[in-house]
Amino acid sequence: MRKFHPLAEKAKSQGKKIHHLNIGQPDLPTPETFYDAVKAFNESTLAYAASPGMPVLLDAIQSYYAKLGVTLDTNDILVTTGGSEALLFTCLSILDPYTEVIIPEPYYPNYTTFVHAAGGVIRALHTSPEEGYHYADRKRIEKLITKNTRAIMITNPGNPTGVVLSKDEMRMIADIAKENDLFLICDEVYREYCYDDQYGIPCMGKFDDIDDNLVIIDSVSKRFSSCGARVGCIITKNKELQQALLKFCQSRLSVATLDQIGAAALYTVDESYYAASKAEYRLRRDTVVEGLRKIPGVLVEKPMGAFYVMARLPVDNTDTFQKWLLEEFDDNGETVMFAPGAPFYETPGSGKNEVRIAYVRQQDELVRAIELLGKGIARYRTEKMGEE
Ligand SMILES: Cc1ncc(COP(=O)(O)O)c(C=O)c1O
């Protein structure tokens, strides 16, 4: 995704306005509680925090999970530098070279980095836009299990697809992990953003019979629009895994003290905060999907969660199309950026007509950005694909 950065900078320097639908950085304001807590800090020395996390934050996370109906001991929680470090430490602790992890594709591209850093191999469960990227199929998952499989890794709700698992689907995947003695790494950083009441606030931790299998990846980044806080956590009740993870936590000493203090305060927000953020993203999702459906040839299913839409565009290659949008296209001096689909896939050749759109922009900007996308597609097809 980053390779377009220099092209975007060049377009900007030539006076083009770029509408960014390519970044997964929430734009809603961070709750004031974060800044208030940091401002109130008055220790004379800014010391290391405890390696597993500061008690104030561990208690806050424990209470948050209790409200979800998940009972945790504070020892079940290890605070990390974002969900990113949680994923890295989990992969390093679970995987040995050449062991395998099953991941439905398209998936969050950094998973590749974390799995490969641990020497692991990704066995992708391929899904397509025609099937709305739904992956919860017992036979298809089981078919990928080999003697080298260590884990199934899922994102629920999904980035980039917005797919949310039903309660039955969650149970089925939990059963597969249990029956095959696999770790189930469940990245739930978008948990609060599910746009249909049937899903509630999904959490695999609600199943109390998979304690030895389950690893939950969590973060304040998306929940509280606080990506810069760099605070996440790993949750597992598997004691052996806790020990391995703790070694990584100890070797990196601690997560930033002030960020943890601020993050603990985030968990004191009023319940209405969650409802308001969700309502805002739901409206934006509807705006984007409605706009995309008006563009001839676009294939899109309404996503049920997170803040992304994955869609197939009627162009030959979204990478080339994005480059063209930056270098050759504008409408009244404006153009648009999205994330081309291919990097979200492990399977070579997949996703080349697809894009991920992040709807972390105000409504009116989203309307304009999708309009630009539609105009861009029409012109690209005429100029570059020889359409009439
Ligand atoms: C699915 C998923 N997991 C984890 C992360 C990592 O987030 P952070 O390190 O900010 O917690 C992201 C960030 O975009 C994500 O989309």
Short mmCIF file of N, CA and C in Angstrom, two decimals, residues 9-122:
data_model
loop_
_atom_site.label_atom_id
_atom_site.label_comp_id
_atom_site.label_asym_id
_atom_site.label_seq_id
_atom_site.Cartn_x
_atom_site.Cartn_y
_atom_site.Cartn_z
N GLU A 9 2.22 12.08 -2.94
CA GLU A 9 2.93 13.32 -2.58
C GLU A 9 3.14 14.19 -3.81
N LYS A 10 3.51 13.53 -4.91
CA LYS A 10 3.74 14.27 -6.16
C LYS A 10 2.43 14.92 -6.63
N ALA A 11 1.34 14.14 -6.59
CA ALA A 11 0.04 14.67 -7.03
C ALA A 11 -0.35 15.87 -6.16
N LYS A 12 -0.11 15.75 -4.85
CA LYS A 12 -0.44 16.86 -3.94
C LYS A 12 0.39 18.10 -4.26
N SER A 13 1.69 17.86 -4.54
CA SER A 13 2.57 19.00 -4.82
C SER A 13 2.13 19.71 -6.12
N GLN A 14 1.42 18.97 -6.98
CA GLN A 14 0.90 19.60 -8.22
C GLN A 14 -0.47 20.23 -8.00
N GLY A 15 -0.91 20.22 -6.73
CA GLY A 15 -2.16 20.90 -6.38
C GLY A 15 -3.40 20.02 -6.37
N LYS A 16 -3.23 18.70 -6.55
CA LYS A 16 -4.40 17.82 -6.54
C LYS A 16 -4.85 17.53 -5.12
N LYS A 17 -6.16 17.52 -4.92
CA LYS A 17 -6.68 17.12 -3.61
C LYS A 17 -6.97 15.62 -3.66
N ILE A 18 -6.47 14.90 -2.65
CA ILE A 18 -6.68 13.45 -2.65
C ILE A 18 -7.66 13.07 -1.54
N HIS A 19 -8.68 12.32 -1.89
CA HIS A 19 -9.60 11.79 -0.88
C HIS A 19 -9.10 10.41 -0.47
N HIS A 20 -8.75 10.27 0.80
CA HIS A 20 -8.12 9.03 1.26
C HIS A 20 -9.15 8.03 1.76
N LEU A 21 -9.32 6.97 0.97
CA LEU A 21 -10.16 5.86 1.44
C LEU A 21 -9.26 4.65 1.71
N ASN A 22 -7.96 4.94 1.79
CA ASN A 22 -6.99 3.84 1.87
C ASN A 22 -6.47 3.58 3.27
N ILE A 23 -6.79 4.44 4.22
CA ILE A 23 -6.14 4.32 5.54
C ILE A 23 -7.14 3.84 6.59
N GLY A 24 -6.69 2.88 7.42
CA GLY A 24 -7.57 2.35 8.46
C GLY A 24 -7.44 3.07 9.79
N GLN A 25 -7.21 4.36 9.70
CA GLN A 25 -7.00 5.16 10.93
C GLN A 25 -8.30 5.89 11.26
N PRO A 26 -8.97 5.51 12.36
CA PRO A 26 -10.25 6.16 12.68
C PRO A 26 -10.08 7.67 12.86
N ASP A 27 -11.10 8.42 12.44
CA ASP A 27 -11.00 9.88 12.51
C ASP A 27 -11.86 10.47 13.62
N LEU A 28 -12.63 9.64 14.35
CA LEU A 28 -13.47 10.19 15.42
C LEU A 28 -12.57 10.68 16.55
N PRO A 29 -13.02 11.68 17.33
CA PRO A 29 -12.13 12.19 18.38
C PRO A 29 -11.84 11.15 19.47
N THR A 30 -10.61 11.16 19.94
CA THR A 30 -10.24 10.29 21.07
C THR A 30 -10.93 10.82 22.33
N PRO A 31 -11.52 9.95 23.15
CA PRO A 31 -12.18 10.47 24.37
C PRO A 31 -11.22 11.31 25.23
N GLU A 32 -11.77 12.40 25.76
CA GLU A 32 -10.98 13.33 26.59
C GLU A 32 -10.33 12.63 27.77
N THR A 33 -10.95 11.56 28.24
CA THR A 33 -10.43 10.86 29.44
C THR A 33 -8.97 10.48 29.26
N PHE A 34 -8.59 10.15 28.02
CA PHE A 34 -7.20 9.77 27.76
C PHE A 34 -6.26 10.92 28.11
N TYR A 35 -6.56 12.07 27.53
CA TYR A 35 -5.66 13.23 27.72
C TYR A 35 -5.70 13.72 29.17
N ASP A 36 -6.89 13.69 29.79
CA ASP A 36 -7.00 14.15 31.18
C ASP A 36 -6.12 13.30 32.09
N ALA A 37 -6.16 11.98 31.88
CA ALA A 37 -5.37 11.08 32.74
C ALA A 37 -3.87 11.33 32.55
N VAL A 38 -3.46 11.54 31.31
CA VAL A 38 -2.04 11.78 31.05
C VAL A 38 -1.61 13.11 31.67
N LYS A 39 -2.49 14.13 31.54
CA LYS A 39 -2.15 15.45 32.11
C LYS A 39 -2.05 15.38 33.63
N ALA A 40 -2.85 14.52 34.22
CA ALA A 40 -2.88 14.44 35.69
C ALA A 40 -1.69 13.66 36.27
N PHE A 41 -0.89 13.04 35.42
CA PHE A 41 0.24 12.24 35.89
C PHE A 41 1.26 13.16 36.56
N ASN A 42 1.64 12.86 37.80
CA ASN A 42 2.58 13.78 38.46
C ASN A 42 3.71 13.09 39.21
N GLU A 43 4.13 11.91 38.69
CA GLU A 43 5.31 11.25 39.29
C GLU A 43 6.55 12.04 38.85
N SER A 44 7.56 12.11 39.74
CA SER A 44 8.75 12.89 39.37
C SER A 44 9.62 12.14 38.36
N THR A 45 9.52 10.79 38.35
CA THR A 45 10.29 10.01 37.38
C THR A 45 9.33 9.20 36.52
N LEU A 46 9.59 9.21 35.22
CA LEU A 46 8.75 8.40 34.32
C LEU A 46 9.38 7.01 34.25
N ALA A 47 8.92 6.10 35.09
CA ALA A 47 9.57 4.80 35.25
C ALA A 47 9.03 3.76 34.28
N TYR A 48 9.77 2.65 34.14
CA TYR A 48 9.25 1.49 33.40
C TYR A 48 7.98 1.02 34.12
N ALA A 49 7.08 0.49 33.33
CA ALA A 49 5.90 -0.15 33.93
C ALA A 49 6.21 -1.64 34.11
N ALA A 50 5.35 -2.35 34.82
CA ALA A 50 5.53 -3.79 34.98
C ALA A 50 5.40 -4.46 33.60
N SER A 51 6.20 -5.51 33.35
CA SER A 51 6.21 -6.13 32.02
C SER A 51 4.85 -6.66 31.56
N PRO A 52 4.06 -7.30 32.43
CA PRO A 52 2.76 -7.80 31.95
C PRO A 52 1.72 -6.70 31.76
N GLY A 53 2.01 -5.51 32.27
CA GLY A 53 1.05 -4.41 32.15
C GLY A 53 0.82 -3.77 33.51
N MET A 54 0.38 -2.52 33.52
CA MET A 54 0.16 -1.81 34.79
C MET A 54 -1.14 -2.29 35.42
N PRO A 55 -1.14 -2.48 36.74
CA PRO A 55 -2.36 -2.97 37.40
C PRO A 55 -3.60 -2.15 37.06
N VAL A 56 -3.45 -0.83 36.95
CA VAL A 56 -4.63 0.01 36.67
C VAL A 56 -5.25 -0.35 35.32
N LEU A 57 -4.40 -0.68 34.36
CA LEU A 57 -4.92 -1.05 33.03
C LEU A 57 -5.44 -2.49 33.02
N LEU A 58 -4.72 -3.37 33.68
CA LEU A 58 -5.19 -4.77 33.74
C LEU A 58 -6.58 -4.83 34.40
N ASP A 59 -6.76 -4.04 35.46
CA ASP A 59 -8.08 -4.01 36.13
C ASP A 59 -9.15 -3.46 35.18
N ALA A 60 -8.78 -2.42 34.43
CA ALA A 60 -9.75 -1.81 33.51
C ALA A 60 -10.17 -2.81 32.43
N ILE A 61 -9.19 -3.55 31.91
CA ILE A 61 -9.50 -4.54 30.85
C ILE A 61 -10.35 -5.68 31.44
N GLN A 62 -9.98 -6.09 32.64
CA GLN A 62 -10.74 -7.16 33.31
C GLN A 62 -12.22 -6.74 33.48
N SER A 63 -12.46 -5.52 33.90
CA SER A 63 -13.84 -5.05 34.10
C SER A 63 -14.58 -4.94 32.78
N TYR A 64 -13.88 -4.46 31.76
CA TYR A 64 -14.50 -4.36 30.43
C TYR A 64 -14.96 -5.74 29.97
N TYR A 65 -14.10 -6.75 30.13
CA TYR A 65 -14.47 -8.12 29.71
C TYR A 65 -15.59 -8.69 30.58
N ALA A 66 -15.58 -8.33 31.86
CA ALA A 66 -16.65 -8.83 32.75
C ALA A 66 -18.01 -8.35 32.22
N LYS A 67 -18.04 -7.10 31.74
CA LYS A 67 -19.30 -6.56 31.18
C LYS A 67 -19.72 -7.31 29.92
N LEU A 68 -18.74 -7.86 29.20
CA LEU A 68 -19.08 -8.66 28.01
C LEU A 68 -19.54 -10.06 28.39
N GLY A 69 -19.35 -10.41 29.66
CA GLY A 69 -19.71 -11.75 30.12
C GLY A 69 -18.53 -12.72 30.10
N VAL A 70 -17.30 -12.17 30.09
CA VAL A 70 -16.11 -13.01 30.05
C VAL A 70 -15.32 -12.80 31.35
N THR A 71 -15.19 -13.86 32.13
CA THR A 71 -14.48 -13.74 33.41
C THR A 71 -13.00 -13.99 33.20
N LEU A 72 -12.20 -13.01 33.57
CA LEU A 72 -10.74 -13.14 33.40
C LEU A 72 -10.04 -12.91 34.73
N ASP A 73 -8.96 -13.61 34.92
CA ASP A 73 -8.02 -13.30 35.98
C ASP A 73 -7.06 -12.27 35.37
N THR A 74 -6.53 -11.35 36.16
CA THR A 74 -5.62 -10.37 35.53
C THR A 74 -4.37 -11.07 34.94
N ASN A 75 -4.04 -12.26 35.45
CA ASN A 75 -2.91 -12.99 34.86
C ASN A 75 -3.20 -13.50 33.44
N ASP A 76 -4.46 -13.50 33.07
CA ASP A 76 -4.82 -13.95 31.71
C ASP A 76 -4.59 -12.85 30.67
N ILE A 77 -4.22 -11.65 31.16
CA ILE A 77 -4.07 -10.50 30.26
C ILE A 77 -2.61 -10.06 30.23
N LEU A 78 -2.06 -9.88 29.05
CA LEU A 78 -0.71 -9.32 28.92
C LEU A 78 -0.80 -8.08 28.04
N VAL A 79 -0.41 -6.95 28.59
CA VAL A 79 -0.51 -5.69 27.83
C VAL A 79 0.64 -5.62 26.82
N THR A 80 0.30 -5.16 25.62
CA THR A 80 1.30 -5.09 24.55
C THR A 80 1.28 -3.71 23.88
N THR A 81 2.31 -3.47 23.08
CA THR A 81 2.38 -2.22 22.32
C THR A 81 1.48 -2.39 21.10
N GLY A 82 0.20 -2.14 21.30
CA GLY A 82 -0.80 -2.31 20.25
C GLY A 82 -1.14 -3.77 20.00
N GLY A 83 -2.18 -3.94 19.19
CA GLY A 83 -2.54 -5.29 18.76
C GLY A 83 -1.41 -5.87 17.92
N SER A 84 -0.62 -5.00 17.31
CA SER A 84 0.48 -5.46 16.45
C SER A 84 1.48 -6.30 17.23
N GLU A 85 1.90 -5.80 18.39
CA GLU A 85 2.86 -6.58 19.20
C GLU A 85 2.19 -7.83 19.77
N ALA A 86 0.90 -7.72 20.04
CA ALA A 86 0.16 -8.89 20.54
C ALA A 86 0.21 -10.01 19.49
N LEU A 87 0.03 -9.63 18.23
CA LEU A 87 0.07 -10.61 17.14
C LEU A 87 1.49 -11.18 16.98
N LEU A 88 2.48 -10.30 17.03
CA LEU A 88 3.86 -10.75 16.85
C LEU A 88 4.26 -11.73 17.96
N PHE A 89 4.00 -11.35 19.21
CA PHE A 89 4.39 -12.22 20.34
C PHE A 89 3.63 -13.55 20.26
N THR A 90 2.38 -13.50 19.85
CA THR A 90 1.60 -14.73 19.75
C THR A 90 2.19 -15.65 18.70
N CYS A 91 2.51 -15.09 17.54
CA CYS A 91 3.10 -15.92 16.47
C CYS A 91 4.45 -16.48 16.92
N LEU A 92 5.27 -15.63 17.55
CA LEU A 92 6.60 -16.09 17.99
C LEU A 92 6.49 -17.18 19.05
N SER A 93 5.43 -17.13 19.85
CA SER A 93 5.28 -18.11 20.93
C SER A 93 4.67 -19.42 20.45
N ILE A 94 3.82 -19.35 19.44
CA ILE A 94 3.08 -20.53 19.01
C ILE A 94 3.75 -21.28 17.86
N LEU A 95 4.36 -20.52 16.95
CA LEU A 95 4.85 -21.14 15.71
C LEU A 95 6.33 -21.48 15.77
N ASP A 96 6.68 -22.60 15.17
CA ASP A 96 8.07 -22.96 14.90
C ASP A 96 8.24 -22.89 13.39
N PRO A 97 9.51 -22.86 12.91
CA PRO A 97 9.70 -22.85 11.46
C PRO A 97 8.93 -23.98 10.78
N TYR A 98 8.27 -23.64 9.70
CA TYR A 98 7.52 -24.56 8.83
C TYR A 98 6.20 -25.05 9.45
N THR A 99 5.86 -24.61 10.63
CA THR A 99 4.52 -24.95 11.12
C THR A 99 3.52 -24.01 10.46
N GLU A 100 2.26 -24.42 10.49
CA GLU A 100 1.28 -23.72 9.64
C GLU A 100 0.17 -23.07 10.46
N VAL A 101 -0.32 -21.97 9.88
CA VAL A 101 -1.48 -21.31 10.47
C VAL A 101 -2.50 -21.08 9.36
N ILE A 102 -3.74 -21.46 9.65
CA ILE A 102 -4.81 -21.31 8.65
C ILE A 102 -5.42 -19.92 8.82
N ILE A 103 -5.45 -19.16 7.73
CA ILE A 103 -6.04 -17.81 7.79
C ILE A 103 -6.96 -17.62 6.58
N PRO A 104 -8.23 -17.23 6.83
CA PRO A 104 -9.09 -16.92 5.68
C PRO A 104 -8.55 -15.70 4.94
N GLU A 105 -8.52 -15.78 3.61
CA GLU A 105 -8.09 -14.61 2.83
C GLU A 105 -9.26 -14.06 2.06
N PRO A 106 -9.33 -12.73 1.81
CA PRO A 106 -8.34 -11.71 2.12
C PRO A 106 -8.24 -11.43 3.62
N TYR A 107 -7.01 -11.10 4.07
CA TYR A 107 -6.77 -10.82 5.49
C TYR A 107 -5.86 -9.59 5.65
N TYR A 108 -5.79 -9.13 6.89
CA TYR A 108 -4.95 -7.96 7.23
C TYR A 108 -3.48 -8.28 6.87
N PRO A 109 -2.88 -7.54 5.91
CA PRO A 109 -1.58 -7.94 5.35
C PRO A 109 -0.46 -8.12 6.37
N ASN A 110 -0.49 -7.39 7.50
CA ASN A 110 0.60 -7.56 8.46
C ASN A 110 0.65 -8.95 9.08
N TYR A 111 -0.44 -9.72 8.96
CA TYR A 111 -0.39 -11.11 9.46
C TYR A 111 0.76 -11.87 8.78
N THR A 112 0.97 -11.56 7.51
CA THR A 112 2.04 -12.24 6.76
C THR A 112 3.38 -11.98 7.45
N THR A 113 3.62 -10.72 7.79
CA THR A 113 4.89 -10.35 8.43
C THR A 113 5.07 -11.10 9.74
N PHE A 114 4.01 -11.13 10.57
CA PHE A 114 4.13 -11.73 11.89
C PHE A 114 4.34 -13.25 11.79
N VAL A 115 3.58 -13.88 10.91
CA VAL A 115 3.71 -15.35 10.76
C VAL A 115 5.10 -15.67 10.21
N HIS A 116 5.52 -14.91 9.21
CA HIS A 116 6.84 -15.19 8.60
C HIS A 116 7.98 -14.88 9.58
N ALA A 117 7.82 -13.87 10.42
CA ALA A 117 8.87 -13.56 11.41
C ALA A 117 9.09 -14.76 12.32
N ALA A 118 8.03 -15.52 12.55
CA ALA A 118 8.14 -16.70 13.42
C ALA A 118 8.53 -17.94 12.62
N GLY A 119 8.75 -17.77 11.33
CA GLY A 119 9.14 -18.91 10.48
C GLY A 119 7.95 -19.74 10.03
N GLY A 120 6.75 -19.28 10.34
CA GLY A 120 5.55 -20.05 10.01
C GLY A 120 5.12 -19.90 8.56
N VAL A 121 4.15 -20.73 8.20
CA VAL A 121 3.64 -20.76 6.83
C VAL A 121 2.13 -20.51 6.90
N ILE A 122 1.64 -19.64 6.00
CA ILE A 122 0.20 -19.37 5.98
C ILE A 122 -0.49 -20.32 5.02
#
